[in-house]
Amino acid sequence: MPQYKDEERGSWYCKFSYQDWTGQRRQKLKRGFPTKREAAAWERSFLEKQQGTPDMAFKTLVCLYMEDMVPRLKESTIVLKKRILERWVLPYFGERVVNGITPADVRKWQAMLLSSKREDGQPLKPAYIKRIDVELNALFNYAVRYYSLPANPHKTTGSVGKGGSRSLNFWTLDEFNRFMEVITEPQARAMFYTFYYTGLRRGELQALTLGDIDFEKRLIHVSKTYSRRDGKDIVTSPKTIQSNRSISIPAFLRDQLKEYVGKLYGLTLNDRIFTLNRSSIRDWMIKGAKKANVPVIRVHDLRHSHVSLLIHMGFLPLLIAERIGDSVDMVNHVYGHLYPNSHTEIADRLNDLVS
């Protein structure tokens, strides 16, 4: 359809009719384009979204996909998807027609990923390549399911990258105690004790308010998670359904937390009790570990440390899963190797029955 010059404003606009999702004909007017070409491009993109056919531009498919996902996924997940698509997918496929993308095109894109470098000159990590590749596959599956794309070209090429590439690191109780001997700042001490003896995720711990702690019953109620994006504090529901839980804590940790929050002036029930940011927590861990002469591990590895401690104490996967807010399958998959004598014990007990 033609575009029009707005002589009064000195810009271009498009005016056209289209059929909405109910089948009704509607009029659309959009002003303020610097050039006729930009007005035509906006009209074409709008109509592609309305029609949703497999010959639409790939960038239109991405817009439709993201609009559909926003109300269904957590904000943090949407931010990550958007970042990956804008950095690694749209520059390569954005102007292509969806049903014109072949398995050979996908394979060339995968080769580009495998040869790409980070800002420090190092290759992309296999787990990150896998994450990017999963996003492209999800887009094509979405087009097949909802916009009549005959087949997913990614299905032919298969995936690249490798999930779960990070090794499982943790501190033993002795290593943790040595680390705590060099941590003197009150907030850091209370925070690291809570990490180690509860298995809380970093976001869960940072979201804790005074009202989340029941000192009398020795319980920490987990119902939210914290993150910081674009200079703003974001508090949302936790990672999974299982993450909503109440954790029993030992008396010494209850006393430690009670002493710590008692020194925070003007604290209300809705105030967060741990305000150290992500980089500060990491700095404390690195400096403390080096000073205590223990291995440097990630903040998330304190969660692994808690689980390994519970396994060493003989607790079963079901109880551990409930405590850390995850599934039994995850505990068995990630931590199963920490039960080294389980299979031998089964065989020995079966042998005792016969004996």
Short mmCIF file of C-alpha atoms in Angstrom, two decimals:
data_model
loop_
_atom_site.label_atom_id
_atom_site.label_comp_id
_atom_site.label_asym_id
_atom_site.label_seq_id
_atom_site.Cartn_x
_atom_site.Cartn_y
_atom_site.Cartn_z
CA MET A 1 0.00 0.00 0.00
CA PRO A 2 1.20 3.57 -0.64
CA GLN A 3 2.77 5.79 2.01
CA TYR A 4 1.96 9.45 2.34
CA LYS A 5 3.87 12.67 2.92
CA ASP A 6 2.66 14.81 5.81
CA GLU A 7 3.41 18.23 4.37
CA GLU A 8 2.60 20.04 7.61
CA ARG A 9 5.01 18.02 9.72
CA GLY A 10 7.54 17.23 7.03
CA SER A 11 7.40 13.49 7.76
CA TRP A 12 5.84 10.37 6.27
CA TYR A 13 2.95 8.21 7.45
CA CYS A 14 1.23 4.98 6.46
CA LYS A 15 -2.49 4.33 6.43
CA PHE A 16 -3.89 0.94 5.55
CA SER A 17 -6.53 -1.65 6.36
CA TYR A 18 -5.94 -5.11 7.77
CA GLN A 19 -7.83 -8.09 9.15
CA ASP A 20 -7.39 -8.69 12.90
CA TRP A 21 -7.40 -12.04 14.71
CA THR A 22 -11.21 -12.01 14.95
CA GLY A 23 -11.58 -11.62 11.17
CA GLN A 24 -12.77 -8.00 11.33
CA ARG A 25 -11.37 -5.37 8.98
CA ARG A 26 -9.64 -2.48 10.73
CA GLN A 27 -7.81 0.71 9.79
CA LYS A 28 -4.27 1.51 10.94
CA LEU A 29 -2.57 4.91 10.90
CA LYS A 30 1.03 5.46 11.94
CA ARG A 31 2.81 8.83 11.67
CA GLY A 32 6.22 10.30 12.24
CA PHE A 33 8.56 8.43 9.87
CA PRO A 34 11.57 10.40 8.56
CA THR A 35 11.46 8.63 5.17
CA LYS A 36 8.97 6.87 2.92
CA ARG A 37 11.09 3.71 3.11
CA GLU A 38 10.82 3.56 6.92
CA ALA A 39 7.05 4.03 6.75
CA ALA A 40 6.80 1.17 4.24
CA ALA A 41 9.04 -1.08 6.37
CA TRP A 42 6.91 -0.47 9.47
CA GLU A 43 3.71 -1.24 7.53
CA ARG A 44 5.21 -4.44 6.12
CA SER A 45 6.35 -5.57 9.57
CA PHE A 46 2.95 -4.82 11.10
CA LEU A 47 1.10 -6.82 8.43
CA GLU A 48 3.52 -9.74 8.79
CA LYS A 49 2.74 -9.89 12.50
CA GLN A 50 -0.98 -9.89 11.79
CA GLN A 51 -0.79 -12.55 9.10
CA GLY A 52 1.81 -14.72 10.83
CA THR A 53 2.82 -16.73 7.76
CA PRO A 54 6.05 -18.73 7.39
CA ASP A 55 7.30 -16.32 4.71
CA MET A 56 7.51 -13.47 7.23
CA ALA A 57 10.87 -11.96 8.13
CA PHE A 58 12.77 -13.76 10.88
CA LYS A 59 12.89 -10.57 12.96
CA THR A 60 9.07 -10.51 12.85
CA LEU A 61 8.98 -14.06 14.17
CA VAL A 62 11.24 -12.96 17.04
CA CYS A 63 8.85 -10.10 17.89
CA LEU A 64 5.86 -12.44 17.90
CA TYR A 65 7.72 -14.99 19.99
CA MET A 66 8.84 -12.46 22.60
CA GLU A 67 5.37 -10.89 22.84
CA ASP A 68 3.97 -14.36 23.51
CA MET A 69 6.64 -15.25 26.08
CA VAL A 70 6.58 -12.05 28.18
CA PRO A 71 3.43 -12.89 30.20
CA ARG A 72 4.48 -16.55 30.55
CA LEU A 73 8.04 -16.30 31.84
CA LYS A 74 9.88 -14.56 34.66
CA GLU A 75 11.31 -11.14 33.84
CA SER A 76 14.89 -12.36 34.39
CA THR A 77 14.35 -15.12 31.81
CA ILE A 78 12.93 -12.64 29.30
CA VAL A 79 15.93 -10.34 29.78
CA LEU A 80 18.33 -13.23 29.11
CA LYS A 81 16.40 -14.37 26.02
CA LYS A 82 16.34 -10.85 24.62
CA ARG A 83 20.06 -10.38 25.22
CA ILE A 84 20.94 -13.63 23.45
CA LEU A 85 18.64 -13.01 20.49
CA GLU A 86 19.86 -9.46 19.94
CA ARG A 87 23.53 -10.38 20.25
CA TRP A 88 23.78 -13.75 18.51
CA VAL A 89 20.67 -14.53 16.45
CA LEU A 90 19.08 -11.42 14.93
CA PRO A 91 22.29 -10.03 13.35
CA TYR A 92 22.63 -13.29 11.41
CA PHE A 93 19.02 -14.22 10.53
CA GLY A 94 17.03 -11.02 11.15
CA GLU A 95 16.39 -10.00 7.53
CA ARG A 96 15.94 -13.55 6.23
CA VAL A 97 12.55 -15.05 5.39
CA VAL A 98 11.73 -17.73 7.97
CA ASN A 99 10.83 -20.53 5.55
CA GLY A 100 13.89 -19.69 3.44
CA ILE A 101 16.35 -20.63 6.21
CA THR A 102 17.84 -24.06 5.50
CA PRO A 103 19.70 -26.60 7.66
CA ALA A 104 22.87 -25.50 5.85
CA ASP A 105 22.24 -21.91 7.01
CA VAL A 106 21.80 -23.08 10.60
CA ARG A 107 25.00 -25.13 10.40
CA LYS A 108 26.97 -22.11 9.16
CA TRP A 109 25.54 -20.09 12.05
CA GLN A 110 26.59 -22.80 14.50
CA ALA A 111 30.10 -22.72 13.03
CA MET A 112 30.15 -18.97 13.63
CA LEU A 113 29.23 -19.54 17.28
CA LEU A 114 31.93 -22.18 17.74
CA SER A 115 34.58 -19.80 16.39
CA SER A 116 33.37 -16.66 18.23
CA LYS A 117 35.39 -15.07 21.04
CA ARG A 118 34.51 -13.30 24.25
CA GLU A 119 35.70 -9.77 24.96
CA ASP A 120 38.81 -11.18 26.67
CA GLY A 121 39.71 -13.12 23.52
CA GLN A 122 38.74 -16.53 24.94
CA PRO A 123 36.33 -18.87 23.11
CA LEU A 124 32.70 -18.88 24.20
CA LYS A 125 32.06 -21.44 26.90
CA PRO A 126 30.36 -24.65 25.69
CA ALA A 127 27.47 -24.13 28.12
CA TYR A 128 26.84 -20.63 26.75
CA ILE A 129 26.98 -21.86 23.14
CA LYS A 130 24.44 -24.49 24.11
CA ARG A 131 22.20 -21.80 25.65
CA ILE A 132 22.32 -19.69 22.46
CA ASP A 133 21.66 -22.71 20.25
CA VAL A 134 18.64 -23.70 22.36
CA GLU A 135 17.08 -20.27 21.75
CA LEU A 136 17.29 -20.64 17.97
CA ASN A 137 15.77 -24.12 18.14
CA ALA A 138 12.94 -22.78 20.32
CA LEU A 139 12.16 -20.08 17.75
CA PHE A 140 11.86 -22.56 14.89
CA ASN A 141 9.74 -24.90 17.01
CA TYR A 142 7.48 -21.94 17.77
CA ALA A 143 7.14 -21.17 14.06
CA VAL A 144 6.31 -24.82 13.30
CA ARG A 145 3.71 -25.01 16.06
CA TYR A 146 1.93 -21.69 15.52
CA TYR A 147 2.82 -20.26 12.10
CA SER A 148 2.75 -23.26 9.74
CA LEU A 149 6.49 -23.57 9.14
CA PRO A 150 6.73 -27.02 7.47
CA ALA A 151 9.81 -28.17 9.40
CA ASN A 152 12.41 -26.99 11.90
CA PRO A 153 15.75 -26.70 10.03
CA HIS A 154 17.60 -26.91 13.35
CA LYS A 155 16.28 -30.44 13.86
CA THR A 156 18.39 -31.64 10.92
CA THR A 157 21.63 -30.08 12.11
CA GLY A 158 21.37 -31.09 15.76
CA SER A 159 22.70 -29.02 18.65
CA VAL A 160 26.11 -27.58 19.48
CA GLY A 161 27.68 -26.70 22.80
CA LYS A 162 27.52 -28.66 25.97
CA GLY A 163 25.25 -28.27 28.98
CA GLY A 164 26.36 -28.63 32.58
CA SER A 165 30.02 -28.05 31.81
CA ARG A 166 30.82 -26.51 35.17
CA SER A 167 32.38 -28.81 37.69
CA LEU A 168 30.84 -29.31 41.12
CA ASN A 169 32.95 -27.50 43.71
CA PHE A 170 32.30 -27.17 47.41
CA TRP A 171 33.94 -26.51 50.76
CA THR A 172 34.18 -29.15 53.42
CA LEU A 173 33.14 -28.12 56.92
CA ASP A 174 36.81 -27.69 57.86
CA GLU A 175 37.46 -25.45 54.84
CA PHE A 176 34.39 -23.37 55.59
CA ASN A 177 35.42 -22.91 59.23
CA ARG A 178 38.89 -21.79 58.14
CA PHE A 179 37.27 -19.32 55.72
CA MET A 180 35.03 -17.91 58.46
CA GLU A 181 38.01 -17.33 60.74
CA VAL A 182 39.17 -14.51 58.43
CA ILE A 183 35.71 -12.95 57.84
CA THR A 184 35.16 -10.21 60.40
CA GLU A 185 32.54 -7.87 58.88
CA PRO A 186 29.17 -8.55 60.62
CA GLN A 187 26.97 -8.65 57.51
CA ALA A 188 29.41 -10.87 55.62
CA ARG A 189 29.66 -13.26 58.58
CA ALA A 190 25.88 -13.58 58.97
CA MET A 191 25.46 -13.95 55.23
CA PHE A 192 28.07 -16.69 54.71
CA TYR A 193 26.84 -18.66 57.72
CA THR A 194 23.32 -18.50 56.25
CA PHE A 195 24.54 -19.59 52.81
CA TYR A 196 26.46 -22.56 54.16
CA TYR A 197 23.89 -23.86 56.63
CA THR A 198 20.72 -23.36 54.55
CA GLY A 199 21.71 -23.88 50.90
CA LEU A 200 19.85 -20.74 49.85
CA ARG A 201 20.38 -19.44 46.33
CA ARG A 202 22.04 -16.03 46.18
CA GLY A 203 18.85 -14.29 45.01
CA GLU A 204 16.82 -15.97 47.74
CA LEU A 205 19.22 -14.84 50.43
CA GLN A 206 19.39 -11.27 49.12
CA ALA A 207 15.58 -11.09 49.09
CA LEU A 208 15.21 -12.08 52.78
CA THR A 209 13.43 -9.54 54.94
CA LEU A 210 13.17 -9.40 58.72
CA GLY A 211 9.62 -10.73 58.44
CA ASP A 212 10.88 -13.88 56.69
CA ILE A 213 12.66 -15.09 59.82
CA ASP A 214 10.76 -16.76 62.65
CA PHE A 215 13.29 -16.64 65.47
CA GLU A 216 11.07 -18.48 67.92
CA LYS A 217 10.43 -21.47 65.65
CA ARG A 218 13.89 -21.24 64.04
CA LEU A 219 12.50 -21.00 60.50
CA ILE A 220 13.43 -19.02 57.39
CA HIS A 221 10.51 -18.59 55.00
CA VAL A 222 11.56 -18.42 51.33
CA SER A 223 8.97 -16.84 49.04
CA LYS A 224 10.88 -14.50 46.70
CA THR A 225 14.16 -13.84 44.94
CA TYR A 226 16.18 -10.67 44.35
CA SER A 227 18.07 -9.37 41.33
CA ARG A 228 19.32 -6.01 40.17
CA ARG A 229 18.85 -4.89 36.56
CA ASP A 230 19.33 -1.52 34.93
CA GLY A 231 20.14 0.05 38.29
CA LYS A 232 16.89 -1.15 39.90
CA ASP A 233 16.20 -3.64 42.67
CA ILE A 234 13.87 -6.38 41.38
CA VAL A 235 12.09 -8.77 43.76
CA THR A 236 10.02 -11.53 42.17
CA SER A 237 8.67 -14.99 42.96
CA PRO A 238 11.39 -17.63 43.42
CA LYS A 239 12.87 -19.84 40.71
CA THR A 240 10.50 -22.82 40.92
CA ILE A 241 7.32 -23.93 42.70
CA GLN A 242 9.44 -26.04 45.05
CA SER A 243 11.45 -22.94 45.93
CA ASN A 244 8.59 -21.68 48.11
CA ARG A 245 9.54 -23.34 51.39
CA SER A 246 10.37 -22.96 55.06
CA ILE A 247 13.85 -23.97 56.19
CA SER A 248 14.61 -25.08 59.73
CA ILE A 249 17.84 -23.56 60.98
CA PRO A 250 20.13 -24.59 63.85
CA ALA A 251 20.00 -22.61 67.07
CA PHE A 252 23.47 -21.13 66.58
CA LEU A 253 22.47 -19.68 63.18
CA ARG A 254 19.25 -18.29 64.67
CA ASP A 255 21.36 -16.58 67.36
CA GLN A 256 23.83 -15.31 64.78
CA LEU A 257 21.05 -13.75 62.68
CA LYS A 258 19.24 -12.34 65.72
CA GLU A 259 22.41 -10.61 66.88
CA TYR A 260 23.10 -9.25 63.41
CA VAL A 261 19.62 -7.81 62.70
CA GLY A 262 19.49 -6.41 66.25
CA LYS A 263 22.25 -4.01 65.27
CA LEU A 264 20.48 -2.73 62.13
CA TYR A 265 18.95 0.61 63.08
CA GLY A 266 15.33 1.24 62.09
CA LEU A 267 14.86 -2.12 60.38
CA THR A 268 11.22 -2.95 59.59
CA LEU A 269 9.64 -6.33 58.81
CA ASN A 270 9.65 -5.55 55.08
CA ASP A 271 13.28 -4.40 54.86
CA ARG A 272 15.89 -6.67 53.28
CA ILE A 273 18.49 -7.70 55.84
CA PHE A 274 21.38 -8.39 53.42
CA THR A 275 22.32 -5.45 51.21
CA LEU A 276 25.73 -6.46 49.88
CA ASN A 277 25.60 -6.58 46.08
CA ARG A 278 26.68 -9.47 43.90
CA SER A 279 30.20 -8.24 43.20
CA SER A 280 30.81 -7.43 46.88
CA ILE A 281 29.78 -10.93 47.91
CA ARG A 282 32.12 -12.37 45.31
CA ASP A 283 34.99 -10.12 46.44
CA TRP A 284 34.56 -11.25 50.06
CA MET A 285 34.70 -14.89 48.95
CA ILE A 286 37.82 -14.49 46.82
CA LYS A 287 39.78 -12.46 49.35
CA GLY A 288 38.67 -14.63 52.28
CA ALA A 289 39.48 -17.89 50.49
CA LYS A 290 42.96 -16.73 49.55
CA LYS A 291 43.65 -15.47 53.06
CA ALA A 292 42.37 -18.72 54.62
CA ASN A 293 44.27 -20.82 52.06
CA VAL A 294 41.19 -22.70 50.87
CA PRO A 295 40.03 -23.21 47.26
CA VAL A 296 38.33 -20.24 45.61
CA ILE A 297 34.77 -21.29 44.73
CA ARG A 298 31.69 -19.52 43.36
CA VAL A 299 28.92 -18.10 45.53
CA HIS A 300 26.56 -20.78 44.15
CA ASP A 301 29.06 -23.43 45.29
CA LEU A 302 28.08 -22.62 48.88
CA ARG A 303 24.75 -24.23 47.97
CA HIS A 304 26.65 -27.29 46.75
CA SER A 305 28.63 -27.20 50.00
CA HIS A 306 25.44 -27.37 52.05
CA VAL A 307 24.15 -30.34 50.06
CA SER A 308 27.45 -32.21 50.32
CA LEU A 309 27.43 -31.60 54.08
CA LEU A 310 23.92 -33.08 54.36
CA ILE A 311 24.89 -36.09 52.25
CA HIS A 312 27.95 -36.65 54.44
CA MET A 313 25.63 -36.57 57.47
CA GLY A 314 23.50 -39.33 55.91
CA PHE A 315 20.33 -37.44 54.90
CA LEU A 316 18.26 -38.86 52.02
CA PRO A 317 17.70 -37.06 48.66
CA LEU A 318 13.99 -36.38 49.33
CA LEU A 319 14.69 -34.43 52.51
CA ILE A 320 17.59 -32.58 50.88
CA ALA A 321 15.45 -31.66 47.85
CA GLU A 322 12.71 -30.23 50.09
CA ARG A 323 15.27 -28.21 52.04
CA ILE A 324 17.00 -26.61 49.04
CA GLY A 325 13.79 -26.13 47.04
CA ASP A 326 14.56 -28.44 44.16
CA SER A 327 13.51 -31.83 42.81
CA VAL A 328 14.70 -35.25 43.92
CA ASP A 329 15.74 -35.97 40.31
CA MET A 330 18.00 -32.92 40.36
CA VAL A 331 19.60 -33.97 43.65
CA ASN A 332 20.23 -37.47 42.33
CA HIS A 333 21.53 -36.20 38.99
CA VAL A 334 23.83 -33.47 40.31
CA TYR A 335 24.93 -34.96 43.62
CA GLY A 336 24.49 -38.72 43.10
CA HIS A 337 28.25 -39.30 42.84
CA LEU A 338 28.61 -38.01 46.40
CA TYR A 339 26.90 -41.21 47.57
CA PRO A 340 29.91 -43.42 46.73
CA ASN A 341 28.92 -46.43 48.80
CA SER A 342 25.19 -46.58 47.96
CA HIS A 343 25.34 -49.37 45.38
CA THR A 344 27.82 -51.40 47.40
CA GLU A 345 25.61 -51.03 50.47
CA ILE A 346 22.60 -52.35 48.50
CA ALA A 347 24.54 -55.40 47.33
CA ASP A 348 25.87 -56.10 50.81
CA ARG A 349 22.41 -55.88 52.40
CA LEU A 350 20.92 -58.17 49.76
CA ASN A 351 23.75 -60.60 50.45
CA ASP A 352 22.94 -60.48 54.16
CA LEU A 353 19.37 -61.61 53.38
CA VAL A 354 20.66 -64.76 51.69
CA SER A 355 23.32 -65.38 54.31
#
